[in-house]
Amino acid sequence: MSHKVLVIEDEPTLSRLLSYNLTQEGYDVTVCDHGGEGLQAAIQRSFDLIMLDIMLPGMNGFEVLGKLRQSGIKTPVIILTARTAEEEVVQGLKHGADDYITKPFGVAELLARVSAVLRRSGHAVADTAQPQDKVIRAGDLAIYPERYEVILAGEQVPLRPKEFEVLLYLIQRPGMVITRDDLMNVVWGFDYIGGQRTVDVHVSSLRKKLELGANSVCIESIRGVGYKLVLPKKVGAG
Ligand code: CA
């Protein structure tokens, strides 16, 4: 059974991006581009998660959130805020939001946040036989997507969040050539202004941190295109 997500966002590019990526991930997505209509939908139908923009036509995100909580609806809410608007985050959490994402955001961060909020609210756990953390293993490497943790041969690898997201994206696509553009869009977000050099810097740092393991993954450069992750010879199960 797929989780139902309500996206209340008036910026068409962003709501399409959210809708596309959440649908790809198996969520059942409903989009509203108006504050009042979003509130109506949230009250009349049942959702597992609401993604809520703050600046909305009709009724702003804080009002929507306030009215929802007043109506006794406890559906988890992730607010979408501008990177510079710390005050929005504070207000949002005060009004009863469960988490926030600052724009622009990468798809990896979006999916990690959504899954973490659903897990905390008990929805995701109910769907799996084991309530343990999800883990991806490759040789001596173990990656815990929901905790942003990487263990290599029993030792925790200190990765920056973006390094973690690059690794997570690559390891889910072993042997595939991933372009710098893809990594850029997924990890840094579509409107990130930084250039592809940022990707190279992160990959190179990631490589250094991972090459310490004898049975670790290897990130190959594909000249002029991007990168390819190669799994170790002896691949762990799971
Ligand atoms: Ca808006």
Tab-separated table of C-alpha atoms and ligand atoms in Angstrom:
chain	number	residue	atom	x	y	z
A	1	MET	CA	0.000	0.000	0.000
A	2	SER	CA	1.538	3.272	-1.008
A	3	HIS	CA	1.677	6.274	1.279
A	4	LYS	CA	-0.497	9.222	0.342
A	5	VAL	CA	1.315	12.541	0.132
A	6	LEU	CA	-0.379	15.912	-0.247
A	7	VAL	CA	1.815	18.595	-1.820
A	8	ILE	CA	0.610	22.178	-1.255
A	9	GLU	CA	2.872	24.320	-3.429
A	10	ASP	CA	2.035	27.060	-5.930
A	11	GLU	CA	5.332	27.122	-7.821
A	12	PRO	CA	4.623	24.826	-10.820
A	13	THR	CA	8.253	23.797	-11.423
A	14	LEU	CA	8.666	22.787	-7.827
A	15	SER	CA	5.353	20.973	-7.486
A	16	ARG	CA	6.120	19.028	-10.671
A	17	LEU	CA	9.552	18.112	-9.332
A	18	LEU	CA	8.057	16.950	-6.027
A	19	SER	CA	5.227	15.090	-7.686
A	20	TYR	CA	7.495	13.374	-10.220
A	21	ASN	CA	10.103	12.210	-7.743
A	22	LEU	CA	7.675	11.101	-5.052
A	23	THR	CA	5.590	9.197	-7.608
A	24	GLN	CA	8.749	7.517	-8.946
A	25	GLU	CA	9.473	6.443	-5.401
A	26	GLY	CA	6.046	4.811	-5.134
A	27	TYR	CA	4.115	7.480	-3.232
A	28	ASP	CA	0.559	8.377	-4.162
A	29	VAL	CA	0.773	12.151	-4.717
A	30	THR	CA	-1.936	14.834	-4.756
A	31	VAL	CA	-0.973	18.426	-5.618
A	32	CYS	CA	-2.782	21.638	-4.591
A	33	ASP	CA	-1.512	25.065	-5.642
A	34	HIS	CA	-3.713	27.116	-3.306
A	35	GLY	CA	-3.625	27.408	0.480
A	36	GLY	CA	-7.363	27.140	1.113
A	37	GLU	CA	-7.852	24.249	-1.291
A	38	GLY	CA	-4.922	22.455	0.249
A	39	LEU	CA	-6.461	22.807	3.681
A	40	GLN	CA	-9.806	21.493	2.373
A	41	ALA	CA	-8.105	18.465	0.834
A	42	ALA	CA	-6.154	17.783	4.022
A	43	ILE	CA	-9.333	17.918	6.119
A	44	GLN	CA	-11.604	15.945	3.790
A	45	ARG	CA	-9.249	13.159	2.809
A	46	SER	CA	-6.691	11.165	4.672
A	47	PHE	CA	-2.989	11.580	3.918
A	48	ASP	CA	0.147	10.086	5.449
A	49	LEU	CA	2.224	13.204	4.879
A	50	ILE	CA	1.768	16.832	3.827
A	51	MET	CA	4.475	18.895	2.105
A	52	LEU	CA	3.563	22.514	2.702
A	53	ASP	CA	4.888	25.663	1.089
A	54	ILE	CA	4.752	28.877	3.157
A	55	MET	CA	4.084	31.622	0.590
A	56	LEU	CA	0.822	30.491	-0.976
A	57	PRO	CA	-2.133	32.227	-2.601
A	58	GLY	CA	-5.351	32.306	-0.575
A	59	MET	CA	-3.974	31.292	2.782
A	60	ASN	CA	-0.330	31.056	3.777
A	61	GLY	CA	1.341	27.892	5.010
A	62	PHE	CA	1.312	28.913	8.677
A	63	GLU	CA	-2.454	29.499	8.567
A	64	VAL	CA	-3.012	26.163	6.821
A	65	LEU	CA	-0.886	24.392	9.418
A	66	GLY	CA	-2.536	26.229	12.327
A	67	LYS	CA	-6.049	25.356	11.117
A	68	LEU	CA	-5.077	21.740	10.495
A	69	ARG	CA	-3.766	21.295	14.013
A	70	GLN	CA	-6.801	23.132	15.439
A	71	SER	CA	-9.022	20.629	13.635
A	72	GLY	CA	-7.176	17.857	15.425
A	73	ILE	CA	-5.479	16.563	12.264
A	74	LYS	CA	-2.082	15.188	13.236
A	75	THR	CA	-0.807	14.232	9.774
A	76	PRO	CA	2.965	14.885	9.690
A	77	VAL	CA	3.859	18.092	7.862
A	78	ILE	CA	7.143	19.013	6.181
A	79	ILE	CA	7.330	22.716	5.382
A	80	LEU	CA	9.153	24.012	2.317
A	81	THR	CA	11.052	27.191	3.105
A	82	ALA	CA	13.513	29.504	1.431
A	83	ARG	CA	17.112	28.896	2.431
A	84	THR	CA	17.489	32.323	3.970
A	85	ALA	CA	14.237	32.301	5.917
A	86	GLU	CA	15.232	30.954	9.313
A	87	GLU	CA	12.254	32.710	10.828
A	88	GLU	CA	9.943	30.595	8.650
A	89	VAL	CA	11.433	27.436	10.071
A	90	VAL	CA	11.000	28.634	13.650
A	91	GLN	CA	7.403	29.729	12.975
A	92	GLY	CA	6.644	26.511	11.130
A	93	LEU	CA	7.873	24.277	13.927
A	94	LYS	CA	5.967	26.422	16.421
A	95	HIS	CA	2.782	25.899	14.406
A	96	GLY	CA	3.268	22.145	14.569
A	97	ALA	CA	5.379	21.186	11.547
A	98	ASP	CA	7.384	17.962	11.898
A	99	ASP	CA	10.317	18.875	9.696
A	100	TYR	CA	11.376	21.356	7.032
A	101	ILE	CA	13.259	21.399	3.749
A	102	THR	CA	14.999	24.506	2.504
A	103	LYS	CA	14.779	25.403	-1.185
A	104	PRO	CA	16.606	24.617	-3.361
A	105	PHE	CA	16.941	20.986	-2.335
A	106	GLY	CA	18.180	17.841	-3.997
A	107	VAL	CA	16.018	14.807	-4.643
A	108	ALA	CA	18.159	12.671	-2.340
A	109	GLU	CA	17.528	14.994	0.586
A	110	LEU	CA	13.823	15.200	-0.224
A	111	LEU	CA	13.371	11.424	-0.240
A	112	ALA	CA	15.461	10.972	2.909
A	113	ARG	CA	13.386	13.563	4.790
A	114	VAL	CA	10.067	12.139	3.614
A	115	SER	CA	11.051	8.623	4.554
A	116	ALA	CA	12.418	9.737	7.945
A	117	VAL	CA	9.246	11.667	8.824
A	118	LEU	CA	7.028	8.746	7.790
A	119	ARG	CA	9.191	6.389	9.793
A	120	ARG	CA	9.009	8.587	12.883
A	121	SER	CA	5.249	8.847	12.566
A	122	GLY	CA	5.064	5.050	12.501
A	123	HIS	CA	3.790	4.658	8.936
A	124	ALA	CA	6.862	3.211	7.281
A	125	VAL	CA	7.624	0.825	10.106
A	126	ALA	CA	4.183	-0.738	9.818
A	127	ASP	CA	4.925	-1.624	6.198
A	128	THR	CA	8.069	-3.619	6.810
A	129	ALA	CA	8.476	-6.922	8.590
A	130	GLN	CA	11.550	-5.720	10.467
A	131	PRO	CA	11.580	-2.367	12.201
A	132	GLN	CA	15.368	-2.165	11.750
A	133	ASP	CA	17.079	0.557	9.788
A	134	LYS	CA	17.398	0.016	6.081
A	135	VAL	CA	20.956	-0.871	5.150
A	136	ILE	CA	22.801	-1.172	1.850
A	137	ARG	CA	25.869	-3.425	1.944
A	138	ALA	CA	28.719	-3.730	-0.532
A	139	GLY	CA	31.785	-5.619	0.607
A	140	ASP	CA	33.055	-4.031	3.814
A	141	LEU	CA	30.781	-1.063	3.327
A	142	ALA	CA	27.429	-0.573	5.062
A	143	ILE	CA	25.281	2.465	4.303
A	144	TYR	CA	22.339	3.515	6.474
A	145	PRO	CA	20.269	5.901	4.305
A	146	GLU	CA	17.979	7.096	7.054
A	147	ARG	CA	20.775	7.913	9.479
A	148	TYR	CA	23.220	9.329	6.929
A	149	GLU	CA	25.803	6.893	8.299
A	150	VAL	CA	28.475	4.889	6.544
A	151	ILE	CA	30.444	2.104	8.191
A	152	LEU	CA	33.549	0.763	6.472
A	153	ALA	CA	35.104	-2.406	7.895
A	154	GLY	CA	33.495	-1.695	11.257
A	155	GLU	CA	34.588	1.952	11.423
A	156	GLN	CA	32.319	4.922	10.922
A	157	VAL	CA	33.340	7.048	7.925
A	158	PRO	CA	32.936	10.792	8.569
A	159	LEU	CA	31.122	12.024	5.457
A	160	ARG	CA	29.658	15.428	4.783
A	161	PRO	CA	25.905	15.286	3.929
A	162	LYS	CA	26.499	15.952	0.219
A	163	GLU	CA	29.239	13.304	0.051
A	164	PHE	CA	26.808	10.889	1.624
A	165	GLU	CA	24.121	11.736	-0.920
A	166	VAL	CA	26.531	11.302	-3.837
A	167	LEU	CA	27.562	7.888	-2.501
A	168	LEU	CA	23.969	6.826	-1.896
A	169	TYR	CA	22.934	7.785	-5.426
A	170	LEU	CA	25.901	5.985	-7.026
A	171	ILE	CA	25.627	2.821	-4.968
A	172	GLN	CA	21.996	2.413	-5.915
A	173	ARG	CA	23.143	2.369	-9.555
A	174	PRO	CA	26.274	0.193	-9.583
A	175	GLY	CA	28.047	-0.139	-12.908
A	176	MET	CA	26.014	2.635	-14.487
A	177	VAL	CA	27.664	5.759	-15.848
A	178	ILE	CA	26.206	8.743	-14.017
A	179	THR	CA	26.743	12.165	-15.513
A	180	ARG	CA	27.869	15.154	-13.478
A	181	ASP	CA	24.594	16.846	-14.431
A	182	ASP	CA	22.604	14.003	-12.899
A	183	LEU	CA	24.550	14.183	-9.665
A	184	MET	CA	24.247	17.932	-9.662
A	185	ASN	CA	20.452	17.827	-10.019
A	186	VAL	CA	19.857	15.009	-7.600
A	187	VAL	CA	22.187	16.086	-4.809
A	188	TRP	CA	22.382	19.864	-5.093
A	189	GLY	CA	19.024	20.670	-6.658
A	190	PHE	CA	18.031	22.191	-9.962
A	191	ASP	CA	18.664	25.809	-9.123
A	192	TYR	CA	21.996	25.351	-7.409
A	193	ILE	CA	24.581	27.827	-8.649
A	194	GLY	CA	27.952	26.245	-8.107
A	195	GLY	CA	29.131	24.426	-11.187
A	196	GLN	CA	30.177	20.860	-11.818
A	197	ARG	CA	33.514	21.393	-10.123
A	198	THR	CA	31.595	20.985	-6.846
A	199	VAL	CA	30.676	17.440	-7.904
A	200	ASP	CA	34.315	16.590	-8.660
A	201	VAL	CA	35.509	17.949	-5.341
A	202	HIS	CA	32.971	15.872	-3.432
A	203	VAL	CA	33.693	12.692	-5.396
A	204	SER	CA	37.412	13.070	-4.891
A	205	SER	CA	36.997	13.542	-1.154
A	206	LEU	CA	34.590	10.608	-1.019
A	207	ARG	CA	37.122	8.391	-2.819
A	208	LYS	CA	39.849	9.218	-0.305
A	209	LYS	CA	37.562	8.338	2.572
A	210	LEU	CA	36.429	5.058	1.026
A	211	GLU	CA	39.698	3.713	-0.339
A	212	LEU	CA	40.840	2.837	3.173
A	213	GLY	CA	38.829	-0.362	2.977
A	214	ALA	CA	40.419	-3.363	1.281
A	215	ASN	CA	37.046	-4.602	0.116
A	216	SER	CA	35.332	-1.317	-0.621
A	217	VAL	CA	33.615	0.188	-3.618
A	218	CYS	CA	35.527	2.107	-6.252
A	219	ILE	CA	34.324	5.270	-7.995
A	220	GLU	CA	35.743	5.430	-11.516
A	221	SER	CA	35.933	8.629	-13.547
A	222	ILE	CA	34.453	8.438	-17.004
A	223	ARG	CA	36.339	11.097	-18.902
A	224	GLY	CA	34.212	14.004	-20.057
A	225	VAL	CA	31.004	12.401	-18.763
A	226	GLY	CA	30.881	11.604	-15.090
A	227	TYR	CA	31.337	8.685	-12.751
A	228	LYS	CA	30.684	5.006	-12.298
A	229	LEU	CA	30.617	3.096	-9.046
A	230	VAL	CA	32.139	-0.375	-9.170
A	231	LEU	CA	31.183	-2.854	-6.480
A	232	PRO	CA	33.895	-4.898	-4.751
A	233	LYS	CA	34.450	-8.443	-6.055
A	234	LYS	CA	32.921	-10.097	-3.048
A	235	VAL	CA	29.606	-8.376	-2.554
A	236	GLY	CA	27.828	-8.753	0.745
A	237	ALA	CA	24.193	-9.801	0.670
A	238	GLY	CA	21.304	-7.498	1.485
B	1	CA	CA	5.117	29.718	-2.940
